[in-house]
Short mmCIF file of C-alpha atoms in Angstrom, two decimals:
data_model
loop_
_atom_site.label_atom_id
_atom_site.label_comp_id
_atom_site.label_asym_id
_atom_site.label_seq_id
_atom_site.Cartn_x
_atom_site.Cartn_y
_atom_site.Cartn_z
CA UNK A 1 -7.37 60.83 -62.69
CA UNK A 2 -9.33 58.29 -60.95
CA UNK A 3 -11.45 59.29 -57.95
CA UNK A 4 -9.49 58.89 -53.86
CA UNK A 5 -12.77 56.51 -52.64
CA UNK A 6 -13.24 56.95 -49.00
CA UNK A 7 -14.82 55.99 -45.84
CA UNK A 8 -16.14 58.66 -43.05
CA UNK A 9 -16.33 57.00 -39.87
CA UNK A 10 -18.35 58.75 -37.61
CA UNK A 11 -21.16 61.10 -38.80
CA UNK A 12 -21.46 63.70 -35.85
CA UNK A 13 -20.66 67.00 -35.05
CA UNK A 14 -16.84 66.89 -36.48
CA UNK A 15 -18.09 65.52 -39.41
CA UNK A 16 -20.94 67.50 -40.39
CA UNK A 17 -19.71 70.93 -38.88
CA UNK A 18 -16.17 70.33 -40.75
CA UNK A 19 -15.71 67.67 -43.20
CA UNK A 20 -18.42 66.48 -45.11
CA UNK A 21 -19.29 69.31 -47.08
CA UNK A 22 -15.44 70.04 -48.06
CA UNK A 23 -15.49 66.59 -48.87
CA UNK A 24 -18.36 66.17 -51.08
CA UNK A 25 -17.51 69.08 -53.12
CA UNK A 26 -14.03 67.88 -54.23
CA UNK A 27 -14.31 66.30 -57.63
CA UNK A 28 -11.72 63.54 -57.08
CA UNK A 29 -13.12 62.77 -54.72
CA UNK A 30 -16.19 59.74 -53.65
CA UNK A 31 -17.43 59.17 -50.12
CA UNK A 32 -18.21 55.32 -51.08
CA UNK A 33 -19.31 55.03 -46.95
CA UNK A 34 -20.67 56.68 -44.24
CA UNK A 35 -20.18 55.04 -41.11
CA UNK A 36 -21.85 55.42 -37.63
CA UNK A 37 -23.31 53.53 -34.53
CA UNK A 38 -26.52 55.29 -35.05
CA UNK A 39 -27.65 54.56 -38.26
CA UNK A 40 -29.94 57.67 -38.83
CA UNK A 41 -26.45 59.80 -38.73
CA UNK A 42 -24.93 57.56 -41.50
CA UNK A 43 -28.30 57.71 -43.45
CA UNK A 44 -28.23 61.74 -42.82
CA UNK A 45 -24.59 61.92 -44.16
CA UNK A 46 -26.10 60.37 -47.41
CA UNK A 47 -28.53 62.30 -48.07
CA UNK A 48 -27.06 65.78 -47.30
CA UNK A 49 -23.48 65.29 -48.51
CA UNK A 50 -23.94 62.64 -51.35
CA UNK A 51 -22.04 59.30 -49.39
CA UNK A 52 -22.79 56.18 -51.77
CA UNK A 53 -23.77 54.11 -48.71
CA UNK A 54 -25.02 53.94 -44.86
CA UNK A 55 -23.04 51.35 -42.19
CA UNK A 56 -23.21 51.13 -38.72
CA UNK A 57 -19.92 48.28 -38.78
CA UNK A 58 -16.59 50.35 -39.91
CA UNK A 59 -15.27 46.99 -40.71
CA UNK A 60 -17.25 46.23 -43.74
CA UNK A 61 -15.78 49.00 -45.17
CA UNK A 62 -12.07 48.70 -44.09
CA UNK A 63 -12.68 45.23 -46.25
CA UNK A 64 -13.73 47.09 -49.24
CA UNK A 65 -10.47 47.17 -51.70
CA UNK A 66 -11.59 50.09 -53.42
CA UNK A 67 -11.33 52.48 -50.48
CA UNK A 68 -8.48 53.95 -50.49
CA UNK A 69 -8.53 56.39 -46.80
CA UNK A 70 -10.70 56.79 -43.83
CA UNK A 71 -11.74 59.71 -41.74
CA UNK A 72 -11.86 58.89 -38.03
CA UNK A 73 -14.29 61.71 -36.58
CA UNK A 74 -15.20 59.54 -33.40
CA UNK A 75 -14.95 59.80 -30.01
CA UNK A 76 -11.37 59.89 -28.61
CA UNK A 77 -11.10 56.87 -26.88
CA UNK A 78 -12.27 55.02 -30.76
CA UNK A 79 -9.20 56.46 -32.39
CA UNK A 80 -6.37 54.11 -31.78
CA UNK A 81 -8.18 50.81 -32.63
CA UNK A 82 -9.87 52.33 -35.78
CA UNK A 83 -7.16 53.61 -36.94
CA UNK A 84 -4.92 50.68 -36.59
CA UNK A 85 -7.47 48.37 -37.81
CA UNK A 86 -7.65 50.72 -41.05
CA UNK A 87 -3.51 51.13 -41.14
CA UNK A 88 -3.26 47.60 -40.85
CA UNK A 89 -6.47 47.51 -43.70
CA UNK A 90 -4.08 49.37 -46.06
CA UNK A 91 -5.65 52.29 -45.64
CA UNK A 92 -4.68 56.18 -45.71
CA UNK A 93 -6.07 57.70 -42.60
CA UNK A 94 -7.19 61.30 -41.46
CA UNK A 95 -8.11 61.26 -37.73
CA UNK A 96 -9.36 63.98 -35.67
CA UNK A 97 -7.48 65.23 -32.81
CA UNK A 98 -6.56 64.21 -30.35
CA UNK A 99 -4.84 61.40 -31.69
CA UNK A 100 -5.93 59.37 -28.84
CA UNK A 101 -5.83 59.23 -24.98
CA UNK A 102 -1.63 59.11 -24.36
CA UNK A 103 1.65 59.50 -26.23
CA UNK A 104 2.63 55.96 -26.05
CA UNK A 105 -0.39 54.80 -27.84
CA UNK A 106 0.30 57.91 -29.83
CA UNK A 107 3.51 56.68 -30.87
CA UNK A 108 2.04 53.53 -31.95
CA UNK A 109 -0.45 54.65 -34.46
CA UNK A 110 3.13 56.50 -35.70
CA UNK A 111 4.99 53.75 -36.07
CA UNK A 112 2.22 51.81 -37.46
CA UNK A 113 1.72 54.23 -40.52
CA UNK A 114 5.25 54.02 -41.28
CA UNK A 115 5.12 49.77 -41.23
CA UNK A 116 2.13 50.05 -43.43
CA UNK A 117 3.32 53.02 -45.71
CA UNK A 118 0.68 54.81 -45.52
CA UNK A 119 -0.35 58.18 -44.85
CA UNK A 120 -1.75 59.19 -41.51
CA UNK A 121 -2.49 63.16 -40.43
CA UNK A 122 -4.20 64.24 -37.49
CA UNK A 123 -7.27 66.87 -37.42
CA UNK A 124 -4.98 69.91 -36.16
CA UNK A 125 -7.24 72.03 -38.03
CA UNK A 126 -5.36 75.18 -37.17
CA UNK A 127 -2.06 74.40 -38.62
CA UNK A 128 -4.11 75.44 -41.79
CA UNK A 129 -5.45 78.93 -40.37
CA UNK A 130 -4.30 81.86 -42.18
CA UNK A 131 -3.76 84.00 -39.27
CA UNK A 132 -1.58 81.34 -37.55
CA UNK A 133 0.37 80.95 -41.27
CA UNK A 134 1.16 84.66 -41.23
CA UNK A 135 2.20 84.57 -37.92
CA UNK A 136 4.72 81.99 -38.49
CA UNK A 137 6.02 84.04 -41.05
CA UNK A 138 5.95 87.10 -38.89
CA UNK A 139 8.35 84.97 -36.22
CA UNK A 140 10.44 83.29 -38.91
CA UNK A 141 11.37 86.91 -40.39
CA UNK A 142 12.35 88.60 -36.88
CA UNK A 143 9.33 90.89 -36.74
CA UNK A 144 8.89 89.84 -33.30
CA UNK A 145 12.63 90.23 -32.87
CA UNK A 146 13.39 87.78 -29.39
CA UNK A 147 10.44 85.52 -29.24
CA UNK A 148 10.81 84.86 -25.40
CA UNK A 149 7.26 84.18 -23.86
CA UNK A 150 3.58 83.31 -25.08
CA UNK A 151 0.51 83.10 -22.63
CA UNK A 152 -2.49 82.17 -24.26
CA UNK A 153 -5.97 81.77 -22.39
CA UNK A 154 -8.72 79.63 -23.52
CA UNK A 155 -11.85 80.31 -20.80
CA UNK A 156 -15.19 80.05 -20.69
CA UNK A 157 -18.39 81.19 -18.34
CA UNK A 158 -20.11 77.89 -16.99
CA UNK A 159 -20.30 75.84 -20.41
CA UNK A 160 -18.90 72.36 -19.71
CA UNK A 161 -19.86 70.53 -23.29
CA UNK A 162 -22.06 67.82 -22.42
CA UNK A 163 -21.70 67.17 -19.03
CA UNK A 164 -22.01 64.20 -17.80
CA UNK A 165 -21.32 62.30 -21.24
CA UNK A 166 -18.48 60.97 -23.46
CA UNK A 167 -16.73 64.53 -23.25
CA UNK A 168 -16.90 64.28 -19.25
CA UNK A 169 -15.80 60.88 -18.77
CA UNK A 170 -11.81 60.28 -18.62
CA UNK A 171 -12.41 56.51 -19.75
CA UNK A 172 -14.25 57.77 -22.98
CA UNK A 173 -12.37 61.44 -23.92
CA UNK A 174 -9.29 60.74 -22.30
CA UNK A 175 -9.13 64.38 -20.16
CA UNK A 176 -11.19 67.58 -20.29
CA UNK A 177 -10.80 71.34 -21.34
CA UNK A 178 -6.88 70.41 -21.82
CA UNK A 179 -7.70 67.62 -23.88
CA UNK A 180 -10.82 69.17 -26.02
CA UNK A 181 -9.96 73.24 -25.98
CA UNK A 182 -5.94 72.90 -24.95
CA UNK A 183 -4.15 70.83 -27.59
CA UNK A 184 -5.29 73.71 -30.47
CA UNK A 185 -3.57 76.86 -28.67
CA UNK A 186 -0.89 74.30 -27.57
CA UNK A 187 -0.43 72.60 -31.16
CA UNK A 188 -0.93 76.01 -33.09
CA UNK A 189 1.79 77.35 -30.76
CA UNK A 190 4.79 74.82 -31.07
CA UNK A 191 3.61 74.78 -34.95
CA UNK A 192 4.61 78.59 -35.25
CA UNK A 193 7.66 77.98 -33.08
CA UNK A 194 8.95 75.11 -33.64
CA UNK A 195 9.71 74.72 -30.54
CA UNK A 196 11.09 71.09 -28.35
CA UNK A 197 9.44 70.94 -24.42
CA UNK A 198 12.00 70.94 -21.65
CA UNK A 199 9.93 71.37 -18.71
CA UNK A 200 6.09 71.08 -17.82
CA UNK A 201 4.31 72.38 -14.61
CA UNK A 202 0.63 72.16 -14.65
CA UNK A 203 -2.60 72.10 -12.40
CA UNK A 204 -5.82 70.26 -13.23
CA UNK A 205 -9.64 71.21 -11.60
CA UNK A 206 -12.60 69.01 -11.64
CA UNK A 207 -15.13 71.66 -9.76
CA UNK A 208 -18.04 72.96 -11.08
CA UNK A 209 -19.68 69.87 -12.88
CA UNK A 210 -18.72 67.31 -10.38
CA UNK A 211 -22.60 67.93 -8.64
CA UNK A 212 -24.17 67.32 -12.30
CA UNK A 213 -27.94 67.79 -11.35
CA UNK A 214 -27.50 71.03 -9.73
CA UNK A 215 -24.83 72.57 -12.28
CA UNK A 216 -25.99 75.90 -13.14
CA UNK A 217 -24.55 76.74 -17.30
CA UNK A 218 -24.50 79.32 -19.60
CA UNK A 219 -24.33 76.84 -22.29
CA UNK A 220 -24.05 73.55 -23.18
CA UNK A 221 -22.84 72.41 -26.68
CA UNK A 222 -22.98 67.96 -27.00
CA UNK A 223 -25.96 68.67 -24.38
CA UNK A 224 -28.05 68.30 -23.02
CA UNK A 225 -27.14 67.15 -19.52
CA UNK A 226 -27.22 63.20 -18.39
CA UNK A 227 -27.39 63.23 -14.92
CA UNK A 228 -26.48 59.73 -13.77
CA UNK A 229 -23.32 60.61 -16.22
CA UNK A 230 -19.64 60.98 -14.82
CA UNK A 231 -18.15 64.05 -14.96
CA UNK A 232 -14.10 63.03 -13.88
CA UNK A 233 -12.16 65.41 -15.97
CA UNK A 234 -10.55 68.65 -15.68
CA UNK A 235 -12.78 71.66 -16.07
CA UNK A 236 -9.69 73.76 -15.58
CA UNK A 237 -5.93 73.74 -16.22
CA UNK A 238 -3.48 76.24 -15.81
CA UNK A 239 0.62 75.91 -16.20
CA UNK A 240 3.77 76.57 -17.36
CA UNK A 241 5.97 75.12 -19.90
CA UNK A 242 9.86 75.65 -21.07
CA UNK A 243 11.25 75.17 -23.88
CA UNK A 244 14.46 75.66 -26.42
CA UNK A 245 12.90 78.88 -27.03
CA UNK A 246 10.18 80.87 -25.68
CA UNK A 247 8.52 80.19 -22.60
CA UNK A 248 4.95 78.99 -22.34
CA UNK A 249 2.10 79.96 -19.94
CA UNK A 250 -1.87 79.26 -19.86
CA UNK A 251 -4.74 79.14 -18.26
CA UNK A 252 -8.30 76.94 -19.55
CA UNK A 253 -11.16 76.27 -18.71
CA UNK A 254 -14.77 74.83 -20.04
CA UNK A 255 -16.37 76.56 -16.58
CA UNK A 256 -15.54 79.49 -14.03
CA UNK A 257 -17.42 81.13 -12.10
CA UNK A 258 -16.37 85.09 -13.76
CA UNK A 259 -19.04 85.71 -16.68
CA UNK A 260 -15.93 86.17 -19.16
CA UNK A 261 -15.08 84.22 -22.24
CA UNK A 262 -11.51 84.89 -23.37
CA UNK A 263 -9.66 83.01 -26.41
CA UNK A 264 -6.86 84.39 -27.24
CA UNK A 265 -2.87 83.82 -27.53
CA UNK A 266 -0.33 86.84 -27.05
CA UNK A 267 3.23 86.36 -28.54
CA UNK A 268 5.71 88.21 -26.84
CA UNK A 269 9.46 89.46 -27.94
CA UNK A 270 11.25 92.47 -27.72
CA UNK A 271 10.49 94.10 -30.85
CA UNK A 272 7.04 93.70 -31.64
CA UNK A 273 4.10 91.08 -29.94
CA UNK A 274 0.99 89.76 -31.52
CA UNK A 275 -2.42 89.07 -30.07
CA UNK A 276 -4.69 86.43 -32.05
CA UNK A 277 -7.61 86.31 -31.21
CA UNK A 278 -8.21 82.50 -31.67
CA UNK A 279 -9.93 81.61 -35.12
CA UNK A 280 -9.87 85.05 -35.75
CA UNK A 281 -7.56 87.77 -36.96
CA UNK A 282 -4.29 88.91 -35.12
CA UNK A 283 -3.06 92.49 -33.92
CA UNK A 284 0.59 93.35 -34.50
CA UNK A 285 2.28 95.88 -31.99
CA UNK A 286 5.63 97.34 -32.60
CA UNK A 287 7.46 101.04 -32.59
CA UNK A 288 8.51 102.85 -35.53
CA UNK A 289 10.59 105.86 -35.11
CA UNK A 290 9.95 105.91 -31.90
CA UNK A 291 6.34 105.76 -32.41
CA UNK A 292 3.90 103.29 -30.91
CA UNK A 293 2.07 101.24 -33.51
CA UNK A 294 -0.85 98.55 -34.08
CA UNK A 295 -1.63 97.16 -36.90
CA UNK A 296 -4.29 94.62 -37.97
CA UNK A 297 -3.55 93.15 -41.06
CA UNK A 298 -6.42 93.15 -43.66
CA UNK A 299 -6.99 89.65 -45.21
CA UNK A 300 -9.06 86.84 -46.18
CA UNK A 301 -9.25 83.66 -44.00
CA UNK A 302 -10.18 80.73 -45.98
CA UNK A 303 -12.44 77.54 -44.69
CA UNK A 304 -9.20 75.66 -42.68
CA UNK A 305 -11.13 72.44 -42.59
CA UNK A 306 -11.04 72.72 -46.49
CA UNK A 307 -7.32 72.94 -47.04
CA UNK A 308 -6.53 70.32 -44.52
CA UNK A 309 -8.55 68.04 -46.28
CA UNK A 310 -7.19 69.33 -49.72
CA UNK A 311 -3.53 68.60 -48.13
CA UNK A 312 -4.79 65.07 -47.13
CA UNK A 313 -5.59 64.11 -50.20
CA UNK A 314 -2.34 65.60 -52.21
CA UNK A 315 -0.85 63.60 -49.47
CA UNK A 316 -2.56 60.73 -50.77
CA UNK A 317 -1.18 60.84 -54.59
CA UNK A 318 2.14 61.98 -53.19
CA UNK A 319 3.51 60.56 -50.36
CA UNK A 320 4.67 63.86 -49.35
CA UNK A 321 4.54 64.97 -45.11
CA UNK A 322 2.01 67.31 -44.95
CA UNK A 323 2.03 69.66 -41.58
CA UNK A 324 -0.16 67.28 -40.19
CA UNK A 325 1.48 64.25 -40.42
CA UNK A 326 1.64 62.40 -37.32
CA UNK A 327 5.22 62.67 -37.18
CA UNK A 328 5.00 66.71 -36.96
CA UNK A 329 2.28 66.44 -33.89
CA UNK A 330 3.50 63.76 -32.09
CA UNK A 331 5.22 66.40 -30.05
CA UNK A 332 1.96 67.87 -28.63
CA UNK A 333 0.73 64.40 -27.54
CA UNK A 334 3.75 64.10 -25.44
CA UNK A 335 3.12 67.74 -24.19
CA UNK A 336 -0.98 66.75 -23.43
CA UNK A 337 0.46 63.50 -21.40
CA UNK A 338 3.21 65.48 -19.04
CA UNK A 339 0.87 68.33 -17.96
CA UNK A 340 -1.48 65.61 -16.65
CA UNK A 341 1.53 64.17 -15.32
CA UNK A 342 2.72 66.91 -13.43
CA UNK A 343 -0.77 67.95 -12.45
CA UNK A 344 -1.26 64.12 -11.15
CA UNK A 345 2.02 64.18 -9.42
CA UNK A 346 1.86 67.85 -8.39
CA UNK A 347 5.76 67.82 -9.82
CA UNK A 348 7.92 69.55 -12.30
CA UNK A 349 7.95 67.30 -15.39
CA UNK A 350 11.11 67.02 -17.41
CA UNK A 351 11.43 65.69 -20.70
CA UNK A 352 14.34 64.45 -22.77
#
């Protein structure tokens, strides 16, 4: 079986936290390039996870024949034109969430795989989480019985990631918390329903980092602080969202001034609810002869990143629509674009 050659563009955090080392221990496998502005990263990705060769221009190796995919692991704003210039390059692409700044561009990179044939899935890493597998299962069997609300929270104590730099800046990310923290509770959520968006009512904040040099953090992952930066997204969102099925509520935020840091998602139906703790493992509550019960199931979780990039690649030699095909998370781009739509236009949203 001859060896899936590929190209990693962008050698940062994604890359090195997630993909390279999954990567560079799959036998059919070859990462012919590593690809990043800064050189040293590129060099770095080399030398620690065995990439043939260093390039600061992704273009040199979209011309390469014998690459056959590319992993886009840049900034949001980057995904759309690399991954139509690598579409259009006859290349298979993985790119990380978010698939870029709106739907309609969204929709684009769609179509655009489909006029190229070729494969492209989006880094919706938890689509591939054990806990959020069995849980699906748990829903699709009727453990939960009437599935009819989920609230999930995703907040943090005073750690905006970077502030003032590419994750604070609208032009560069493309939104905030929503955008970086919201689209995994929100994508792992309509994965285990299934479920089509009627209605969207949202809020967005921008209030604790606006003043960057006298922010006050916790933390600070993608730090430290620049402080002629921009800080213009949201720090917070909270809303509410209807569906075909269960109803939707949350609440995020990077920063808040309460020194708690909940992430967690609580399914909710008349026979039984669930509690993940995000990443994590999951509680099930239900009665059984008229007795209260929890129970945590015991099990392993294996590395997600792993068997996402183990279903890219069967993709690959297949042709087959993994769960992360763009076509199966295209409807979480449209959900990302109406809250900011109803937040912007401090409006009920309604979609078709």
């Amino acid at each position: 079986m001859d060896k899936i050659k590929i190209a990693v563009i962008g050698c940062g955090k994604i890359a090195n936290d997630a993909h390279l080392k999954p990567l560079s221990a799959m036998p059919d496998v070859e990462i012919k390039y590593a690809v990043d502005l800064i050189k040293e990263r590129a060099e770095a990705a080399c030398k620690n996870f065995g990439a043939k060769q260093a390039l600061v221009d992704y273009k040199i190796a979209l011309a390469d024949r014998e690459v056959d995919a590319v992993y886009v692991l840049t900034p949001n704003f980057s995904h759309y034109t690399i991954t139509m210039d690598a579409l259009r390059a006859g290349k298979h692409v993985f790119c990380e969430k978010p698939i870029t700044v709106s739907y309609p561009l969204s929709k684009e990179m769609a179509d655009e795989s489909k006029k190229q044939n070729k494969v492209l899935n989006i880094g919706v890493c938890n689509r591939y989480h054990k806990s959020v597998e069995l849980i699906r299962e748990y829903v699709q069997q009727g453990r939960l019985g009437d599935l009819y609300h989920i609230y999930c929270s995703f907040r943090n104590y005073r750690s905006i990631p970077g502030l003032g730099g590419a994750f604070t800046s609208k032009e560069k990310s493309g939104g905030g918390v929503l955008i970086d923290w919201g689209i995994h509770f929100l994508d792992l959520i309509l994965y285990i329903t299934g479920a089509k968006i009627r209605t969207v009512t949202a809020n967005t904040y921008n209030k604790l980092g606006t003043d960057i040099k006298s922010y006050v953090f916790k933390d600070m992952w993608a730090g430290p602080p620049v402080p002629d930066g921009v800080c213009d997204v949201d720090d917070m969102v909270t809303g509410f969202i209807r569906t075909n099925g269960a109803s939707i509520s949350f609440n995020g935020a990077w920063a808040q001034n309460i020194d708690q840091n909940e992430m967690f998602i609580d399914f909710m139906g008349d026979k039984g609810g669930i509690r993940l703790i995000y990443g994590k493992d999951f509680t099930f509550y239900t009665t059984s002869d008229g007795v209260l019960q929890a129970v945590k199931p015991d099990y392993k979780i294996p590395n997600m990143y792993e068997r996402e990039d183990l279903r890219f690649m069967e993709a690959i030699r297949s042709g087959l629509k993994t769960r992360s095909h763009i076509d199966n998370v295209l409807e979480s781009a449209r959900l990302l674009d109406a809250i900011y739509e109803s937040a912007g236009k401090q409006a009920e949203i309604k979609l078709a």
